[in-house]
mmCIF file of C-alpha atoms and ligand atoms in Angstrom:
data_model
loop_
_atom_site.group_PDB
_atom_site.id
_atom_site.type_symbol
_atom_site.label_atom_id
_atom_site.label_comp_id
_atom_site.label_asym_id
_atom_site.label_seq_id
_atom_site.Cartn_x
_atom_site.Cartn_y
_atom_site.Cartn_z
ATOM 1 C CA MET N 1241 6.696 -18.488 17.842
ATOM 2 C CA ARG N 1242 9.031 -19.037 14.910
ATOM 3 C CA SER N 1243 9.256 -16.898 11.801
ATOM 4 C CA THR N 1244 11.523 -16.258 8.846
ATOM 5 C CA ILE N 1245 10.520 -12.592 8.855
ATOM 6 C CA VAL N 1246 9.184 -9.982 11.271
ATOM 7 C CA ILE N 1247 7.479 -7.029 9.600
ATOM 8 C CA SER N 1248 6.247 -4.282 11.880
ATOM 9 C CA ALA N 1249 3.250 -2.197 10.946
ATOM 10 C CA ILE N 1250 0.894 0.520 12.054
ATOM 11 C CA ASP N 1251 -2.506 -0.188 10.557
ATOM 12 C CA THR N 1252 -4.676 2.833 9.723
ATOM 13 C CA HIS N 1253 -7.770 3.722 7.776
ATOM 14 C CA THR N 1254 -8.293 6.893 5.764
ATOM 15 C CA GLU N 1255 -11.979 7.768 5.465
ATOM 16 C CA GLY N 1256 -12.731 4.021 5.481
ATOM 17 C CA MET N 1257 -9.859 2.750 3.330
ATOM 18 C CA PRO N 1258 -7.054 0.738 5.006
ATOM 19 C CA THR N 1259 -3.349 1.547 4.797
ATOM 20 C CA ARG N 1260 -0.965 -0.906 6.443
ATOM 21 C CA VAL N 1261 2.028 1.345 7.146
ATOM 22 C CA ILE N 1262 5.154 -0.852 7.209
ATOM 23 C CA THR N 1263 7.603 0.686 9.649
ATOM 24 C CA GLY N 1264 10.291 -2.017 9.823
ATOM 25 C CA GLY N 1265 11.502 -5.426 8.720
ATOM 26 C CA VAL N 1266 11.808 -4.827 4.962
ATOM 27 C CA GLY N 1267 15.342 -3.402 4.927
ATOM 28 C CA THR N 1268 16.688 -0.928 2.390
ATOM 29 C CA ILE N 1269 15.297 -1.495 -1.089
ATOM 30 C CA PRO N 1270 17.966 -0.870 -3.775
ATOM 31 C CA GLY N 1271 17.548 2.262 -5.937
ATOM 32 C CA ASP N 1272 18.568 5.944 -5.870
ATOM 33 C CA THR N 1273 15.018 7.224 -6.232
ATOM 34 C CA MET N 1274 11.644 5.927 -5.048
ATOM 35 C CA ALA N 1275 10.736 5.351 -8.723
ATOM 36 C CA ALA N 1276 13.802 3.085 -9.078
ATOM 37 C CA LYS N 1277 12.983 1.333 -5.788
ATOM 38 C CA ARG N 1278 9.434 0.725 -7.039
ATOM 39 C CA ILE N 1279 10.764 -1.048 -10.148
ATOM 40 C CA HIS N 1280 13.286 -3.079 -8.104
ATOM 41 C CA PHE N 1281 10.634 -4.080 -5.583
ATOM 42 C CA ALA N 1282 8.180 -5.155 -8.316
ATOM 43 C CA GLU N 1283 10.870 -7.245 -10.029
ATOM 44 C CA HIS N 1284 12.562 -8.843 -7.007
ATOM 45 C CA LEU N 1285 10.488 -8.466 -3.845
ATOM 46 C CA ASP N 1286 6.884 -8.657 -4.951
ATOM 47 C CA GLY N 1287 6.271 -11.763 -2.816
ATOM 48 C CA LEU N 1288 6.547 -9.514 0.221
ATOM 49 C CA ARG N 1289 3.764 -7.285 -1.117
ATOM 50 C CA ARG N 1290 1.558 -10.321 -1.711
ATOM 51 C CA LEU N 1291 2.274 -11.635 1.800
ATOM 52 C CA LEU N 1292 1.201 -8.302 3.316
ATOM 53 C CA VAL N 1293 -1.929 -7.527 1.263
ATOM 54 C CA ASN N 1294 -3.332 -10.924 0.263
ATOM 55 C CA GLU N 1295 -5.380 -13.204 2.488
ATOM 56 C CA PRO N 1296 -4.986 -14.283 5.247
ATOM 57 C CA ARG N 1297 -3.059 -11.181 6.451
ATOM 58 C CA GLY N 1298 -4.956 -8.847 4.124
ATOM 59 C CA HIS N 1299 -8.003 -9.034 1.873
ATOM 60 C CA ALA N 1300 -9.198 -8.268 -1.652
ATOM 61 C CA SER N 1301 -9.230 -4.466 -1.072
ATOM 62 C CA MET N 1302 -6.103 -4.195 1.059
ATOM 63 C CA SER N 1303 -3.450 -1.551 0.593
ATOM 64 C CA GLY N 1304 -0.289 -0.506 2.358
ATOM 65 C CA ALA N 1305 2.734 1.771 2.376
ATOM 66 C CA ILE N 1306 6.347 0.680 2.929
ATOM 67 C CA LEU N 1307 8.523 3.291 4.637
ATOM 68 C CA GLN N 1308 12.093 3.760 3.484
ATOM 69 C CA GLN N 1309 14.773 6.325 4.189
ATOM 70 C CA ALA N 1310 14.180 9.458 2.115
ATOM 71 C CA THR N 1311 15.964 9.546 -1.231
ATOM 72 C CA THR N 1312 16.289 13.354 -1.162
ATOM 73 C CA GLY N 1313 18.323 15.530 1.180
ATOM 74 C CA ASP N 1314 15.351 17.209 2.853
ATOM 75 C CA GLY N 1315 12.775 14.394 2.832
ATOM 76 C CA HIS N 1316 11.554 12.786 6.056
ATOM 77 C CA TYR N 1317 10.779 9.367 4.525
ATOM 78 C CA GLY N 1318 10.442 7.607 1.221
ATOM 79 C CA VAL N 1319 7.259 5.609 0.592
ATOM 80 C CA LEU N 1320 6.298 2.725 -1.693
ATOM 81 C CA PHE N 1321 2.559 2.173 -2.069
ATOM 82 C CA ILE N 1322 1.403 -1.436 -2.299
ATOM 83 C CA GLU N 1323 -2.040 -2.842 -2.972
ATOM 84 C CA VAL N 1324 -3.633 -5.952 -4.381
ATOM 85 C CA SER N 1325 -2.954 -4.905 -7.988
ATOM 86 C CA GLY N 1326 0.740 -4.086 -7.498
ATOM 87 C CA LEU N 1327 2.715 -0.952 -6.650
ATOM 88 C CA LEU N 1328 1.193 2.464 -7.329
ATOM 89 C CA PRO N 1329 3.287 5.507 -8.299
ATOM 90 C CA MET N 1330 1.352 7.516 -5.721
ATOM 91 C CA CYS N 1331 -1.572 7.009 -3.341
ATOM 92 C CA GLY N 1332 -3.454 9.846 -1.631
ATOM 93 C CA HIS N 1333 -5.350 7.930 1.033
ATOM 94 C CA GLY N 1334 -2.123 6.013 1.721
ATOM 95 C CA THR N 1335 -0.169 9.248 2.224
ATOM 96 C CA ILE N 1336 -2.817 10.540 4.644
ATOM 97 C CA GLY N 1337 -2.566 7.229 6.541
ATOM 98 C CA VAL N 1338 1.265 7.403 6.572
ATOM 99 C CA ALA N 1339 1.319 11.008 7.823
ATOM 100 C CA THR N 1340 -1.193 10.189 10.566
ATOM 101 C CA ALA N 1341 0.799 7.133 11.675
ATOM 102 C CA LEU N 1342 4.096 9.086 11.706
ATOM 103 C CA VAL N 1343 2.597 11.772 13.960
ATOM 104 C CA GLU N 1344 0.709 9.384 16.252
ATOM 105 C CA ALA N 1345 3.833 7.212 16.703
ATOM 106 C CA GLY N 1346 6.160 10.212 17.136
ATOM 107 C CA MET N 1347 8.262 9.128 14.160
ATOM 108 C CA VAL N 1348 8.677 12.759 13.019
ATOM 109 C CA PRO N 1349 9.250 15.888 15.105
ATOM 110 C CA VAL N 1350 5.673 16.856 15.994
ATOM 111 C CA THR N 1351 4.748 20.539 16.137
ATOM 112 C CA GLU N 1352 1.350 22.083 16.819
ATOM 113 C CA PRO N 1353 -0.859 23.252 15.255
ATOM 114 C CA VAL N 1354 0.711 21.881 12.048
ATOM 115 C CA THR N 1355 3.367 19.240 11.437
ATOM 116 C CA GLU N 1356 4.838 19.267 7.942
ATOM 117 C CA ILE N 1357 6.104 15.963 6.570
ATOM 118 C CA ARG N 1358 8.037 15.776 3.298
ATOM 119 C CA LEU N 1359 7.694 12.420 1.567
ATOM 120 C CA ASP N 1360 9.484 11.029 -1.489
ATOM 121 C CA THR N 1361 7.204 8.859 -3.628
ATOM 122 C CA PRO N 1362 7.717 7.145 -7.003
ATOM 123 C CA ALA N 1363 5.608 9.915 -8.607
ATOM 124 C CA GLY N 1364 7.634 12.687 -6.921
ATOM 125 C CA ARG N 1365 7.741 14.830 -3.790
ATOM 126 C CA VAL N 1366 4.522 15.241 -1.807
ATOM 127 C CA VAL N 1367 4.076 17.231 1.405
ATOM 128 C CA ALA N 1368 1.628 16.290 4.149
ATOM 129 C CA SER N 1369 0.572 19.095 6.494
ATOM 130 C CA VAL N 1370 -0.935 17.411 9.524
ATOM 131 C CA ALA N 1371 -3.300 19.417 11.734
ATOM 132 C CA VAL N 1372 -2.237 18.377 15.242
ATOM 133 C CA GLY N 1373 -4.156 19.051 18.444
ATOM 134 C CA GLY N 1374 -3.160 17.685 21.857
ATOM 135 C CA GLY N 1375 -0.474 15.557 20.174
ATOM 136 C CA HIS N 1376 -3.004 13.858 17.885
ATOM 137 C CA ALA N 1377 -3.390 14.019 14.121
ATOM 138 C CA ASP N 1378 -6.807 15.557 13.389
ATOM 139 C CA SER N 1379 -6.622 15.869 9.609
ATOM 140 C CA VAL N 1380 -4.053 15.904 6.813
ATOM 141 C CA THR N 1381 -3.731 18.226 3.839
ATOM 142 C CA LEU N 1382 -1.671 16.598 1.127
ATOM 143 C CA ARG N 1383 0.115 18.739 -1.444
ATOM 144 C CA ASN N 1384 0.160 16.233 -4.258
ATOM 145 C CA VAL N 1385 2.237 15.885 -7.412
ATOM 146 C CA PRO N 1386 0.891 18.000 -10.312
ATOM 147 C CA ALA N 1387 -2.366 16.715 -11.799
ATOM 148 C CA TYR N 1388 -3.381 17.246 -15.419
ATOM 149 C CA CYS N 1389 -6.141 16.394 -17.849
ATOM 150 C CA ASP N 1390 -4.855 14.046 -20.543
ATOM 151 C CA SER N 1391 -7.903 14.220 -22.838
ATOM 152 C CA LEU N 1392 -11.630 15.016 -22.851
ATOM 153 C CA ASP N 1393 -14.569 13.372 -24.622
ATOM 154 C CA ASN N 1394 -12.848 10.163 -25.712
ATOM 155 C CA GLU N 1395 -15.091 7.409 -26.975
ATOM 156 C CA VAL N 1396 -14.226 3.723 -26.812
ATOM 157 C CA GLU N 1397 -16.164 0.622 -27.834
ATOM 158 C CA VAL N 1398 -16.503 -1.588 -24.744
ATOM 159 C CA PRO N 1399 -17.572 -5.233 -25.162
ATOM 160 C CA GLY N 1400 -20.955 -5.717 -23.509
ATOM 161 C CA LEU N 1401 -21.485 -1.961 -22.995
ATOM 162 C CA GLY N 1402 -21.191 -0.414 -26.466
ATOM 163 C CA PRO N 1403 -19.591 3.025 -26.999
ATOM 164 C CA VAL N 1404 -18.490 4.651 -23.721
ATOM 165 C CA ARG N 1405 -17.437 8.301 -23.389
ATOM 166 C CA TYR N 1406 -14.682 9.142 -20.911
ATOM 167 C CA ASP N 1407 -12.223 11.836 -19.902
ATOM 168 C CA MET N 1408 -8.678 10.756 -18.981
ATOM 169 C CA ALA N 1409 -6.850 12.591 -16.197
ATOM 170 C CA TYR N 1410 -3.768 12.056 -14.028
ATOM 171 C CA GLY N 1411 -3.358 12.795 -10.322
ATOM 172 C CA GLY N 1412 -0.546 10.372 -9.394
ATOM 173 C CA ASN N 1413 -2.289 7.523 -11.279
ATOM 174 C CA PHE N 1414 -4.378 7.656 -14.454
ATOM 175 C CA TYR N 1415 -8.181 7.824 -14.137
ATOM 176 C CA ALA N 1416 -10.863 7.262 -16.767
ATOM 177 C CA ILE N 1417 -13.746 9.500 -15.673
ATOM 178 C CA VAL N 1418 -17.154 8.213 -16.763
ATOM 179 C CA ASP N 1419 -20.695 9.481 -16.135
ATOM 180 C CA LEU N 1420 -22.428 6.507 -14.502
ATOM 181 C CA GLY N 1421 -25.866 7.723 -15.636
ATOM 182 C CA LYS N 1422 -24.840 7.424 -19.311
ATOM 183 C CA LEU N 1423 -24.311 3.683 -18.741
ATOM 184 C CA GLY N 1424 -27.824 3.385 -17.349
ATOM 185 C CA LEU N 1425 -26.475 2.284 -13.964
ATOM 186 C CA PRO N 1426 -27.771 3.739 -10.674
ATOM 187 C CA PHE N 1427 -25.334 5.226 -8.151
ATOM 188 C CA ASP N 1428 -26.230 2.632 -5.557
ATOM 189 C CA ARG N 1429 -24.093 0.089 -3.702
ATOM 190 C CA ALA N 1430 -26.835 -2.482 -4.253
ATOM 191 C CA HIS N 1431 -25.617 -2.455 -7.910
ATOM 192 C CA LYS N 1432 -21.906 -2.587 -7.059
ATOM 193 C CA ASP N 1433 -21.245 -5.859 -8.897
ATOM 194 C CA ARG N 1434 -22.602 -4.452 -12.181
ATOM 195 C CA ILE N 1435 -20.680 -1.199 -11.693
ATOM 196 C CA LEU N 1436 -17.454 -3.095 -10.974
ATOM 197 C CA ASP N 1437 -17.940 -5.313 -14.009
ATOM 198 C CA ALA N 1438 -18.419 -2.204 -16.180
ATOM 199 C CA GLY N 1439 -15.290 -0.642 -14.634
ATOM 200 C CA LEU N 1440 -13.098 -3.639 -15.439
ATOM 201 C CA ARG N 1441 -14.396 -3.797 -19.014
ATOM 202 C CA ILE N 1442 -13.782 -0.066 -19.508
ATOM 203 C CA MET N 1443 -10.217 -0.303 -18.090
ATOM 204 C CA ALA N 1444 -9.361 -3.120 -20.505
ATOM 205 C CA ALA N 1445 -10.873 -1.285 -23.495
ATOM 206 C CA VAL N 1446 -9.258 2.068 -22.641
ATOM 207 C CA ASN N 1447 -5.787 0.524 -22.277
ATOM 208 C CA GLU N 1448 -6.149 -1.203 -25.621
ATOM 209 C CA PHE N 1449 -7.599 1.874 -27.355
ATOM 210 C CA ARG N 1450 -5.250 4.564 -26.011
ATOM 211 C CA ARG N 1451 -3.053 3.518 -23.061
ATOM 212 C CA PRO N 1452 -2.150 6.683 -21.162
ATOM 213 C CA VAL N 1453 1.562 7.392 -20.571
ATOM 214 C CA HIS N 1454 2.935 10.132 -18.320
ATOM 215 C CA PRO N 1455 4.641 12.730 -20.570
ATOM 216 C CA VAL N 1456 7.679 13.102 -18.287
ATOM 217 C CA ASP N 1457 8.043 9.599 -16.772
ATOM 218 C CA GLU N 1458 7.054 6.733 -19.048
ATOM 219 C CA ARG N 1459 7.335 4.278 -16.114
ATOM 220 C CA ILE N 1460 3.956 5.711 -15.105
ATOM 221 C CA ALA N 1461 1.509 4.307 -17.639
ATOM 222 C CA GLY N 1462 -1.794 2.496 -17.987
ATOM 223 C CA CYS N 1463 -5.213 2.971 -16.476
ATOM 224 C CA LYS N 1464 -6.208 0.746 -13.537
ATOM 225 C CA HIS N 1465 -8.933 3.042 -12.182
ATOM 226 C CA VAL N 1466 -12.353 4.097 -13.443
ATOM 227 C CA LEU N 1467 -14.013 6.984 -11.605
ATOM 228 C CA PHE N 1468 -17.772 6.676 -12.069
ATOM 229 C CA LEU N 1469 -19.426 10.021 -11.395
ATOM 230 C CA ASP N 1470 -22.877 10.063 -9.852
ATOM 231 C CA PRO N 1471 -24.942 11.984 -12.448
ATOM 232 C CA ALA N 1472 -26.488 13.985 -9.584
ATOM 233 C CA SER N 1473 -23.020 15.465 -8.876
ATOM 234 C CA GLU N 1474 -22.489 19.211 -9.083
ATOM 235 C CA PRO N 1475 -19.301 20.817 -10.437
ATOM 236 C CA ALA N 1476 -17.956 21.592 -6.941
ATOM 237 C CA HIS N 1477 -19.626 18.701 -5.105
ATOM 238 C CA THR N 1478 -19.129 15.316 -6.694
ATOM 239 C CA ARG N 1479 -19.956 11.784 -5.593
ATOM 240 C CA HIS N 1480 -18.301 8.838 -7.223
ATOM 241 C CA ALA N 1481 -17.653 5.092 -7.201
ATOM 242 C CA MET N 1482 -13.992 4.241 -7.851
ATOM 243 C CA ALA N 1483 -13.563 0.853 -9.538
ATOM 244 C CA ILE N 1484 -9.989 -0.476 -9.310
ATOM 245 C CA HIS N 1485 -8.116 -3.353 -10.937
ATOM 246 C CA PRO N 1486 -8.366 -6.324 -10.407
ATOM 247 C CA GLY N 1487 -11.853 -5.915 -8.875
ATOM 248 C CA TRP N 1488 -12.557 -3.689 -5.880
ATOM 249 C CA PHE N 1489 -13.808 -0.230 -4.921
ATOM 250 C CA ASP N 1490 -11.868 2.402 -3.053
ATOM 251 C CA ARG N 1491 -13.614 3.007 0.258
ATOM 252 C CA SER N 1492 -12.013 6.427 0.583
ATOM 253 C CA PRO N 1493 -12.664 9.263 -1.886
ATOM 254 C CA CYS N 1494 -9.271 8.338 -3.472
ATOM 255 C CA GLY N 1495 -6.654 11.081 -3.173
ATOM 256 C CA THR N 1496 -5.029 10.636 -6.572
ATOM 257 C CA GLY N 1497 -8.480 10.181 -8.146
ATOM 258 C CA THR N 1498 -9.744 13.368 -6.494
ATOM 259 C CA SER N 1499 -6.620 15.130 -7.814
ATOM 260 C CA ALA N 1500 -7.313 13.855 -11.346
ATOM 261 C CA LEU N 1501 -10.957 14.922 -11.050
ATOM 262 C CA LEU N 1502 -9.873 18.379 -9.858
ATOM 263 C CA ALA N 1503 -7.659 18.738 -12.962
ATOM 264 C CA ARG N 1504 -10.540 17.569 -15.153
ATOM 265 C CA GLN N 1505 -13.034 19.985 -13.559
ATOM 266 C CA HIS N 1506 -10.554 22.819 -14.213
ATOM 267 C CA ALA N 1507 -9.936 21.657 -17.788
ATOM 268 C CA ARG N 1508 -13.712 21.741 -18.347
ATOM 269 C CA GLY N 1509 -13.972 25.203 -16.790
ATOM 270 C CA LEU N 1510 -16.262 23.863 -14.050
ATOM 271 C CA LEU N 1511 -14.334 25.361 -11.104
ATOM 272 C CA ALA N 1512 -13.068 28.857 -10.350
ATOM 273 C CA ASP N 1513 -9.293 29.114 -9.744
ATOM 274 C CA ASP N 1514 -9.120 28.258 -6.034
ATOM 275 C CA GLN N 1515 -12.650 26.881 -5.599
ATOM 276 C CA VAL N 1516 -12.922 23.906 -3.255
ATOM 277 C CA LEU N 1517 -14.113 20.604 -4.714
ATOM 278 C CA GLN N 1518 -15.952 18.347 -2.254
ATOM 279 C CA ASN N 1519 -15.587 14.765 -3.456
ATOM 280 C CA ASP N 1520 -17.544 11.984 -1.716
ATOM 281 C CA SER N 1521 -16.696 8.272 -1.864
ATOM 282 C CA PHE N 1522 -19.001 5.332 -2.560
ATOM 283 C CA ILE N 1523 -19.406 4.882 1.222
ATOM 284 C CA GLY N 1524 -20.131 8.593 1.750
ATOM 285 C CA THR N 1525 -16.805 9.803 3.171
ATOM 286 C CA THR N 1526 -15.278 13.053 1.915
ATOM 287 C CA PHE N 1527 -12.051 14.633 0.696
ATOM 288 C CA TYR N 1528 -11.797 18.355 -0.013
ATOM 289 C CA ALA N 1529 -9.573 19.438 -2.901
ATOM 290 C CA ARG N 1530 -8.254 22.752 -4.144
ATOM 291 C CA ALA N 1531 -5.754 23.821 -6.814
ATOM 292 C CA VAL N 1532 -3.025 25.688 -4.921
ATOM 293 C CA GLU N 1533 -0.847 26.427 -7.949
ATOM 294 C CA THR N 1534 -0.942 26.157 -11.703
ATOM 295 C CA THR N 1535 1.978 24.539 -13.488
ATOM 296 C CA THR N 1536 2.733 22.255 -16.426
ATOM 297 C CA VAL N 1537 3.477 18.542 -16.833
ATOM 298 C CA GLY N 1538 5.541 18.296 -20.029
ATOM 299 C CA ASP N 1539 3.594 20.648 -22.279
ATOM 300 C CA ARG N 1540 0.241 20.047 -20.514
ATOM 301 C CA PRO N 1541 -1.391 22.648 -18.266
ATOM 302 C CA ALA N 1542 -1.582 21.224 -14.753
ATOM 303 C CA VAL N 1543 -2.652 22.101 -11.234
ATOM 304 C CA VAL N 1544 -1.014 21.301 -7.906
ATOM 305 C CA PRO N 1545 -3.797 19.760 -5.786
ATOM 306 C CA ALA N 1546 -4.133 20.096 -2.025
ATOM 307 C CA ILE N 1547 -6.325 17.268 -0.701
ATOM 308 C CA THR N 1548 -7.684 17.251 2.842
ATOM 309 C CA GLY N 1549 -8.899 14.136 4.643
ATOM 310 C CA ARG N 1550 -8.611 12.231 7.906
ATOM 311 C CA ALA N 1551 -7.105 8.925 9.014
ATOM 312 C CA TRP N 1552 -7.152 6.892 12.207
ATOM 313 C CA VAL N 1553 -4.797 4.291 13.661
ATOM 314 C CA THR N 1554 -6.567 0.919 13.927
ATOM 315 C CA GLY N 1555 -3.779 -1.260 15.295
ATOM 316 C CA THR N 1556 -0.134 -2.138 15.520
ATOM 317 C CA ALA N 1557 1.203 -5.520 14.525
ATOM 318 C CA ASN N 1558 4.202 -7.693 13.758
ATOM 319 C CA TYR N 1559 3.510 -9.853 10.719
ATOM 320 C CA LEU N 1560 5.276 -13.223 10.771
ATOM 321 C CA LEU N 1561 5.885 -16.086 8.363
ATOM 322 C CA ASP N 1562 6.210 -19.521 9.894
ATOM 323 C CA PRO N 1563 8.585 -21.628 7.713
ATOM 324 C CA THR N 1564 5.894 -24.328 7.425
ATOM 325 C CA ASP N 1565 3.127 -21.889 6.342
ATOM 326 C CA PRO N 1566 1.757 -23.370 3.071
ATOM 327 C CA PHE N 1567 0.951 -19.830 1.792
ATOM 328 C CA PRO N 1568 4.250 -17.883 2.006
ATOM 329 C CA GLU N 1569 2.800 -15.195 -0.291
ATOM 330 C CA GLY N 1570 -0.770 -15.451 0.966
ATOM 331 C CA PHE N 1571 -3.476 -16.186 -1.571
ATOM 332 C CA VAL N 1572 -6.248 -14.546 -3.561
ATOM 333 C CA PHE N 1573 -9.666 -16.066 -3.006
HETATM 334 O O1 PYC S 1923 -6.181 7.459 -2.480
HETATM 335 O O2 PYC S 1923 -4.902 7.760 -4.230
HETATM 336 C C1 PYC S 1923 -5.623 7.067 -3.532
HETATM 337 C C2 PYC S 1923 -5.880 5.675 -3.943
HETATM 338 C C3 PYC S 1923 -5.411 5.027 -5.035
HETATM 339 C C4 PYC S 1923 -5.920 3.746 -5.008
HETATM 340 C C5 PYC S 1923 -6.691 3.629 -3.892
HETATM 341 N N1 PYC S 1923 -6.657 4.824 -3.250
#
């Protein structure tokens, strides 16, 4: 076999959603912080992301995480989150996949019953506490970056849909939170194409109307995610469909989306201080979320979310690129 690159990976899924954890072959990405590395990677190395997530090595809903040396003194690793739409500041299901892979592969000192892993991400420090039994990762509780509610009861005119009400919240990415029932759409995967179409229209309209910008780090901006709440949801037990740019649904309950929803439920007074939020994905898998601290982001009240979910290793691989391969960056079908 001949190849111009060899990229090693541990493939995982978190409650149904893939994370290709890249453990070697990328080298050190320039930048003092993960946020700086994210910008450098997007500007100079994005072909590598496309090679790893696009067809034929990936697919239209693929995501991954590139491990780097930590950029802080006490971090275990730094992580860049890649997916079909680009590089995310933070990814919850991806972090749960990374933490599971690191424990299962023995890439961190493993202690039972809990192994704590400190990760540097472009959105800031996150800590994964992995419940370990018999040397195996059983579940992961992620202490995420602070989540806050940007605004409630916005209304935007959406071509083809008319006026749409939404709340905007941040949990590592920005999320427009929309009641699916108000659009007259059923919470049913048989209608996924219509729901996705509505999600993409809403994203475009929201970004034009009032593009969200993180108050402390303006490199984090824009809304690429619409969280459609099932109208049958209860305040502490929600079900949702997460539509993501450029046109796919999260299979997991979306860690940063669950964090944003937690902040929104608190901002609406729908949860008691440390009440657990059960958040189910479009395929019926679950994350549990809880505010473990209150804080601020800029001048906004915020909560520190702890998100619990599970991931499983699905394979290990070396990804190659033959010099005659006509698709050196894969392709989108
Ligand atoms: O789990 O945070 C998440 C996530 C973001 C996009 C897809 N999953």
